[in-house]
Amino acid sequence: DGGITQSPKYLFRKEGQNVTLSCEQNLNHDAMYWYRQDPGQGLRLIYYSQIVNDFQKGDIAEGYSVSREKKESFPLTVTSAQKNPTAFYLCASRDRVQYFGAGTRLSVL
Amino acid sequence: AQSVTQPDIHITVSEGASLELRCNYSYGATPYLFWYVQSPGQGLQLLLKYFSGDTLVQGIKGFEAEFTRSQSSFNLRKPSVHWSDAAEYFCAVGAILTGGGNKLTFGTGTQLKVEL
């Protein structure tokens, strides 16, 4: 089955801790994206990558970091510098359209 | 910069009634337009897309949308709503990025409630 897998489904972060959200795709897409979703605000772009070993900041990159070492993987790290990390995080990959994973809900302990 | 406005935050319709969700966009060139649907706690599923050509596009689950350039609109419609259509709906415009690739800019969503 082709698709985008995000893990974990739920994640809790302690004060001062970095956490990493996983995103894996087997669609053979070059481009991948990370979005943050807050109630009433739609989706906002955090980072995107058009090709392996390359990535660009989106609209709200502060407090986040990414890597793209493999075509199928685009992990997102929420660093301690992100002071309001509680949100629903969505990963997507693209050919002509963007396809989304099921999301990870991050909460602060 | 591109933007998308979905003026209705919440809409309630009766099952079997028709539905129209409004979307207005701002973009300097010919837009790529999309409608996605999201069930609670889930990712986004593509309903339909407009790239070019016929301004009335058909999508999955009986949805259609009409691109009206003069009004910068891309409204979503369904002739008869089913209870399972209750979800949040997002309109998005695609923009070409400097250096290639593209990004989507999303509206803030419309929450659809279906009364039985």
Tab-separated table of C-alpha atoms in Angstrom:
chain	number	residue	atom	x	y	z
A	1	ASP	CA	0.000	0.000	0.000
A	2	GLY	CA	1.439	3.351	-1.039
A	3	GLY	CA	1.170	6.243	1.318
A	4	ILE	CA	2.595	8.530	3.955
A	5	THR	CA	3.183	7.242	7.463
A	6	GLN	CA	3.540	9.590	10.397
A	7	SER	CA	4.586	8.413	13.828
A	8	PRO	CA	3.864	8.554	16.633
A	9	LYS	CA	0.183	9.468	16.546
A	10	TYR	CA	0.461	11.186	19.942
A	11	LEU	CA	3.591	12.724	21.464
A	12	PHE	CA	4.277	14.534	24.708
A	13	ARG	CA	7.105	16.948	25.279
A	14	LYS	CA	8.623	17.995	28.573
A	15	GLU	CA	9.961	21.493	29.185
A	16	GLY	CA	13.352	21.996	27.521
A	17	GLN	CA	13.158	18.762	25.551
A	18	ASN	CA	13.615	18.237	21.819
A	19	VAL	CA	11.265	15.769	20.166
A	20	THR	CA	11.313	14.286	16.669
A	21	LEU	CA	8.303	13.486	14.524
A	22	SER	CA	8.726	10.845	11.859
A	23	CYS	CA	7.411	11.028	8.301
A	24	GLU	CA	7.996	8.235	5.780
A	25	GLN	CA	6.578	7.944	2.257
A	26	ASN	CA	6.718	5.147	-0.295
A	27	LEU	CA	5.176	7.134	-3.134
A	28	ASN	CA	8.565	7.928	-4.700
A	29	HIS	CA	7.858	11.653	-4.444
A	30	ASP	CA	10.724	14.121	-4.512
A	31	ALA	CA	8.976	16.913	-2.609
A	32	MET	CA	7.953	16.695	1.039
A	33	TYR	CA	6.408	19.201	3.433
A	34	TRP	CA	5.688	19.801	7.124
A	35	TYR	CA	2.664	21.793	8.271
A	36	ARG	CA	1.410	22.879	11.650
A	37	GLN	CA	-2.336	23.031	12.291
A	38	ASP	CA	-3.900	25.052	15.095
A	39	PRO	CA	-7.661	25.398	15.631
A	40	GLY	CA	-9.136	28.148	13.493
A	41	GLN	CA	-5.842	28.875	11.718
A	42	GLY	CA	-5.744	26.356	8.913
A	43	LEU	CA	-2.394	24.832	7.974
A	44	ARG	CA	0.871	26.758	8.089
A	45	LEU	CA	4.038	25.629	6.317
A	46	ILE	CA	7.027	24.886	8.566
A	47	TYR	CA	9.637	23.416	6.194
A	48	TYR	CA	9.696	21.851	2.765
A	49	SER	CA	12.159	19.821	0.752
A	50	GLN	CA	12.145	19.514	-3.011
A	51	ILE	CA	14.950	16.955	-3.211
A	52	VAL	CA	17.234	14.854	-1.034
A	53	ASN	CA	19.814	16.846	0.965
A	54	ASP	CA	17.976	20.110	0.361
A	55	PHE	CA	15.281	21.854	2.387
A	56	GLN	CA	13.875	25.346	2.786
A	57	LYS	CA	12.179	27.285	5.567
A	58	GLY	CA	8.482	27.858	5.298
A	59	ASP	CA	6.416	30.536	6.966
A	60	ILE	CA	6.907	29.450	10.603
A	61	ALA	CA	10.290	27.665	10.767
A	62	GLU	CA	11.545	29.184	14.043
A	63	GLY	CA	11.975	26.538	16.725
A	64	TYR	CA	11.936	23.649	14.254
A	65	SER	CA	14.576	21.734	12.309
A	66	VAL	CA	14.484	19.061	9.601
A	67	SER	CA	16.744	16.750	7.646
A	68	ARG	CA	16.359	15.005	4.298
A	69	GLU	CA	18.989	12.284	4.051
A	70	LYS	CA	16.754	9.836	2.203
A	71	LYS	CA	14.085	10.380	-0.417
A	72	GLU	CA	11.464	8.554	1.598
A	73	SER	CA	12.094	10.217	4.977
A	74	PHE	CA	11.644	13.796	6.228
A	75	PRO	CA	11.774	13.958	10.045
A	76	LEU	CA	10.832	17.111	11.930
A	77	THR	CA	12.455	18.058	15.238
A	78	VAL	CA	10.577	20.390	17.547
A	79	THR	CA	13.287	22.052	19.588
A	80	SER	CA	13.154	23.597	23.044
A	81	ALA	CA	13.234	26.985	21.313
A	82	GLN	CA	9.652	26.428	20.140
A	83	LYS	CA	7.754	27.908	23.061
A	84	ASN	CA	4.279	26.919	21.941
A	85	PRO	CA	4.631	23.470	20.381
A	86	THR	CA	1.154	22.140	21.159
A	87	ALA	CA	-0.460	21.526	17.771
A	88	PHE	CA	-1.364	18.933	15.170
A	89	TYR	CA	1.516	18.309	12.744
A	90	LEU	CA	0.930	17.096	9.209
A	91	CYS	CA	3.457	15.770	6.730
A	92	ALA	CA	2.806	15.744	2.986
A	93	SER	CA	4.512	14.651	-0.189
A	94	ARG	CA	3.798	15.800	-3.714
A	95	ASP	CA	3.730	14.828	-7.333
A	96	ARG	CA	1.198	17.169	-9.011
A	97	VAL	CA	-0.842	17.386	-5.808
A	98	GLN	CA	0.020	17.104	-2.141
A	99	TYR	CA	-0.919	13.959	-0.250
A	100	PHE	CA	-1.060	13.991	3.531
A	101	GLY	CA	-0.258	11.634	6.356
A	102	ALA	CA	-2.606	11.057	9.290
A	103	GLY	CA	-0.803	13.524	11.551
A	104	THR	CA	0.918	13.650	14.934
A	105	ARG	CA	-0.632	15.457	17.871
A	106	LEU	CA	2.022	17.036	20.086
A	107	SER	CA	1.227	18.176	23.607
A	108	VAL	CA	3.315	19.674	26.390
A	109	LEU	CA	3.527	17.978	29.792
B	1	ALA	CA	1.718	36.952	-1.576
B	2	GLN	CA	-1.102	34.534	-2.129
B	3	SER	CA	-3.977	34.149	0.319
B	4	VAL	CA	-7.204	32.202	0.698
B	5	THR	CA	-10.380	33.292	2.448
B	6	GLN	CA	-13.102	30.936	3.579
B	7	PRO	CA	-15.721	33.318	4.957
B	8	ASP	CA	-17.856	30.688	6.687
B	9	ILE	CA	-16.288	29.193	9.801
B	10	HIS	CA	-19.249	26.902	10.514
B	11	ILE	CA	-22.100	25.714	8.287
B	12	THR	CA	-25.014	23.480	9.265
B	13	VAL	CA	-27.177	21.766	6.664
B	14	SER	CA	-29.832	19.085	6.822
B	15	GLU	CA	-29.116	15.705	5.326
B	16	GLY	CA	-30.275	15.661	1.717
B	17	ALA	CA	-30.006	19.424	1.321
B	18	SER	CA	-27.622	21.069	-1.111
B	19	LEU	CA	-24.321	22.530	0.004
B	20	GLU	CA	-22.086	25.362	-1.129
B	21	LEU	CA	-18.831	26.247	0.618
B	22	ARG	CA	-17.244	29.515	-0.406
B	23	CYS	CA	-13.598	30.143	-1.188
B	24	ASN	CA	-11.926	33.313	-2.435
B	25	TYR	CA	-8.255	33.511	-3.309
B	26	SER	CA	-5.656	36.126	-4.056
B	27	TYR	CA	-2.841	35.195	-6.415
B	28	GLY	CA	-1.086	37.135	-9.129
B	29	ALA	CA	-0.993	34.446	-11.785
B	30	THR	CA	-3.228	31.620	-12.963
B	31	PRO	CA	-3.931	29.691	-9.779
B	32	TYR	CA	-3.815	26.020	-9.021
B	33	LEU	CA	-6.777	25.453	-6.691
B	34	PHE	CA	-7.664	22.599	-4.372
B	35	TRP	CA	-10.303	21.461	-1.924
B	36	TYR	CA	-9.366	19.065	0.878
B	37	VAL	CA	-11.510	17.428	3.564
B	38	GLN	CA	-10.401	16.509	7.072
B	39	SER	CA	-12.174	14.240	9.542
B	40	PRO	CA	-11.397	14.794	13.248
B	41	GLY	CA	-7.858	13.742	14.175
B	42	GLN	CA	-7.044	12.711	10.615
B	43	GLY	CA	-4.976	13.979	7.737
B	44	LEU	CA	-6.314	15.818	4.709
B	45	GLN	CA	-7.903	14.029	1.777
B	46	LEU	CA	-7.978	15.637	-1.661
B	47	LEU	CA	-11.528	16.195	-2.939
B	48	LEU	CA	-10.735	17.898	-6.231
B	49	LYS	CA	-8.322	20.186	-8.020
B	50	TYR	CA	-8.274	22.804	-10.745
B	51	PHE	CA	-5.203	23.316	-12.910
B	52	SER	CA	-6.622	24.612	-16.181
B	53	GLY	CA	-9.371	24.015	-18.721
B	54	ASP	CA	-12.993	23.418	-17.824
B	55	THR	CA	-13.914	25.690	-14.938
B	56	LEU	CA	-16.339	23.161	-13.457
B	57	VAL	CA	-14.374	20.294	-11.930
B	58	GLN	CA	-15.687	17.055	-10.541
B	59	GLY	CA	-14.240	15.381	-7.507
B	60	ILE	CA	-14.741	12.402	-5.265
B	61	LYS	CA	-17.767	11.721	-3.064
B	62	GLY	CA	-20.093	13.634	-5.410
B	63	PHE	CA	-18.451	17.025	-4.898
B	64	GLU	CA	-17.831	19.592	-7.614
B	65	ALA	CA	-16.291	23.052	-7.665
B	66	GLU	CA	-16.463	25.986	-10.024
B	67	PHE	CA	-13.563	28.307	-10.738
B	68	THR	CA	-14.738	31.861	-11.457
B	69	ARG	CA	-11.789	34.038	-12.418
B	70	SER	CA	-13.752	37.296	-12.386
B	71	GLN	CA	-14.691	36.749	-8.747
B	72	SER	CA	-11.435	35.023	-7.687
B	73	SER	CA	-13.568	32.233	-6.320
B	74	PHE	CA	-13.479	28.449	-6.221
B	75	ASN	CA	-16.691	27.394	-4.503
B	76	LEU	CA	-17.382	23.804	-3.535
B	77	ARG	CA	-20.826	22.286	-4.072
B	78	LYS	CA	-22.727	19.096	-3.479
B	79	PRO	CA	-26.343	18.557	-4.569
B	80	SER	CA	-27.363	16.328	-1.662
B	81	VAL	CA	-25.381	16.112	1.563
B	82	HIS	CA	-24.956	12.845	3.470
B	83	TRP	CA	-24.378	12.606	7.228
B	84	SER	CA	-20.905	11.219	6.513
B	85	ASP	CA	-19.938	14.531	4.863
B	86	ALA	CA	-19.668	16.187	8.276
B	87	ALA	CA	-16.015	17.264	8.482
B	88	GLU	CA	-13.784	20.280	8.035
B	89	TYR	CA	-13.159	21.529	4.515
B	90	PHE	CA	-10.095	23.443	3.394
B	91	CYS	CA	-9.564	25.428	0.219
B	92	ALA	CA	-5.982	25.950	-0.939
B	93	VAL	CA	-4.117	27.795	-3.669
B	94	GLY	CA	-0.844	26.508	-5.075
B	95	ALA	CA	1.973	28.910	-5.858
B	96	ILE	CA	5.226	28.397	-7.708
B	97	LEU	CA	8.267	28.984	-5.506
B	98	THR	CA	11.409	30.828	-6.514
B	99	GLY	CA	13.835	28.131	-7.557
B	100	GLY	CA	11.120	25.690	-8.507
B	101	GLY	CA	8.649	23.563	-6.640
B	102	ASN	CA	5.421	24.843	-5.206
B	103	LYS	CA	3.670	25.468	-1.915
B	104	LEU	CA	0.050	25.467	-0.845
B	105	THR	CA	-1.568	28.305	1.053
B	106	PHE	CA	-4.643	27.171	2.951
B	107	GLY	CA	-7.769	28.921	4.108
B	108	THR	CA	-8.773	28.645	7.735
B	109	GLY	CA	-11.356	25.976	7.003
B	110	THR	CA	-15.143	25.560	7.147
B	111	GLN	CA	-16.597	23.142	9.670
B	112	LEU	CA	-19.625	21.354	8.214
B	113	LYS	CA	-22.292	19.932	10.499
B	114	VAL	CA	-25.033	17.733	9.040
B	115	GLU	CA	-28.367	17.502	10.829
B	116	LEU	CA	-30.282	14.266	10.449
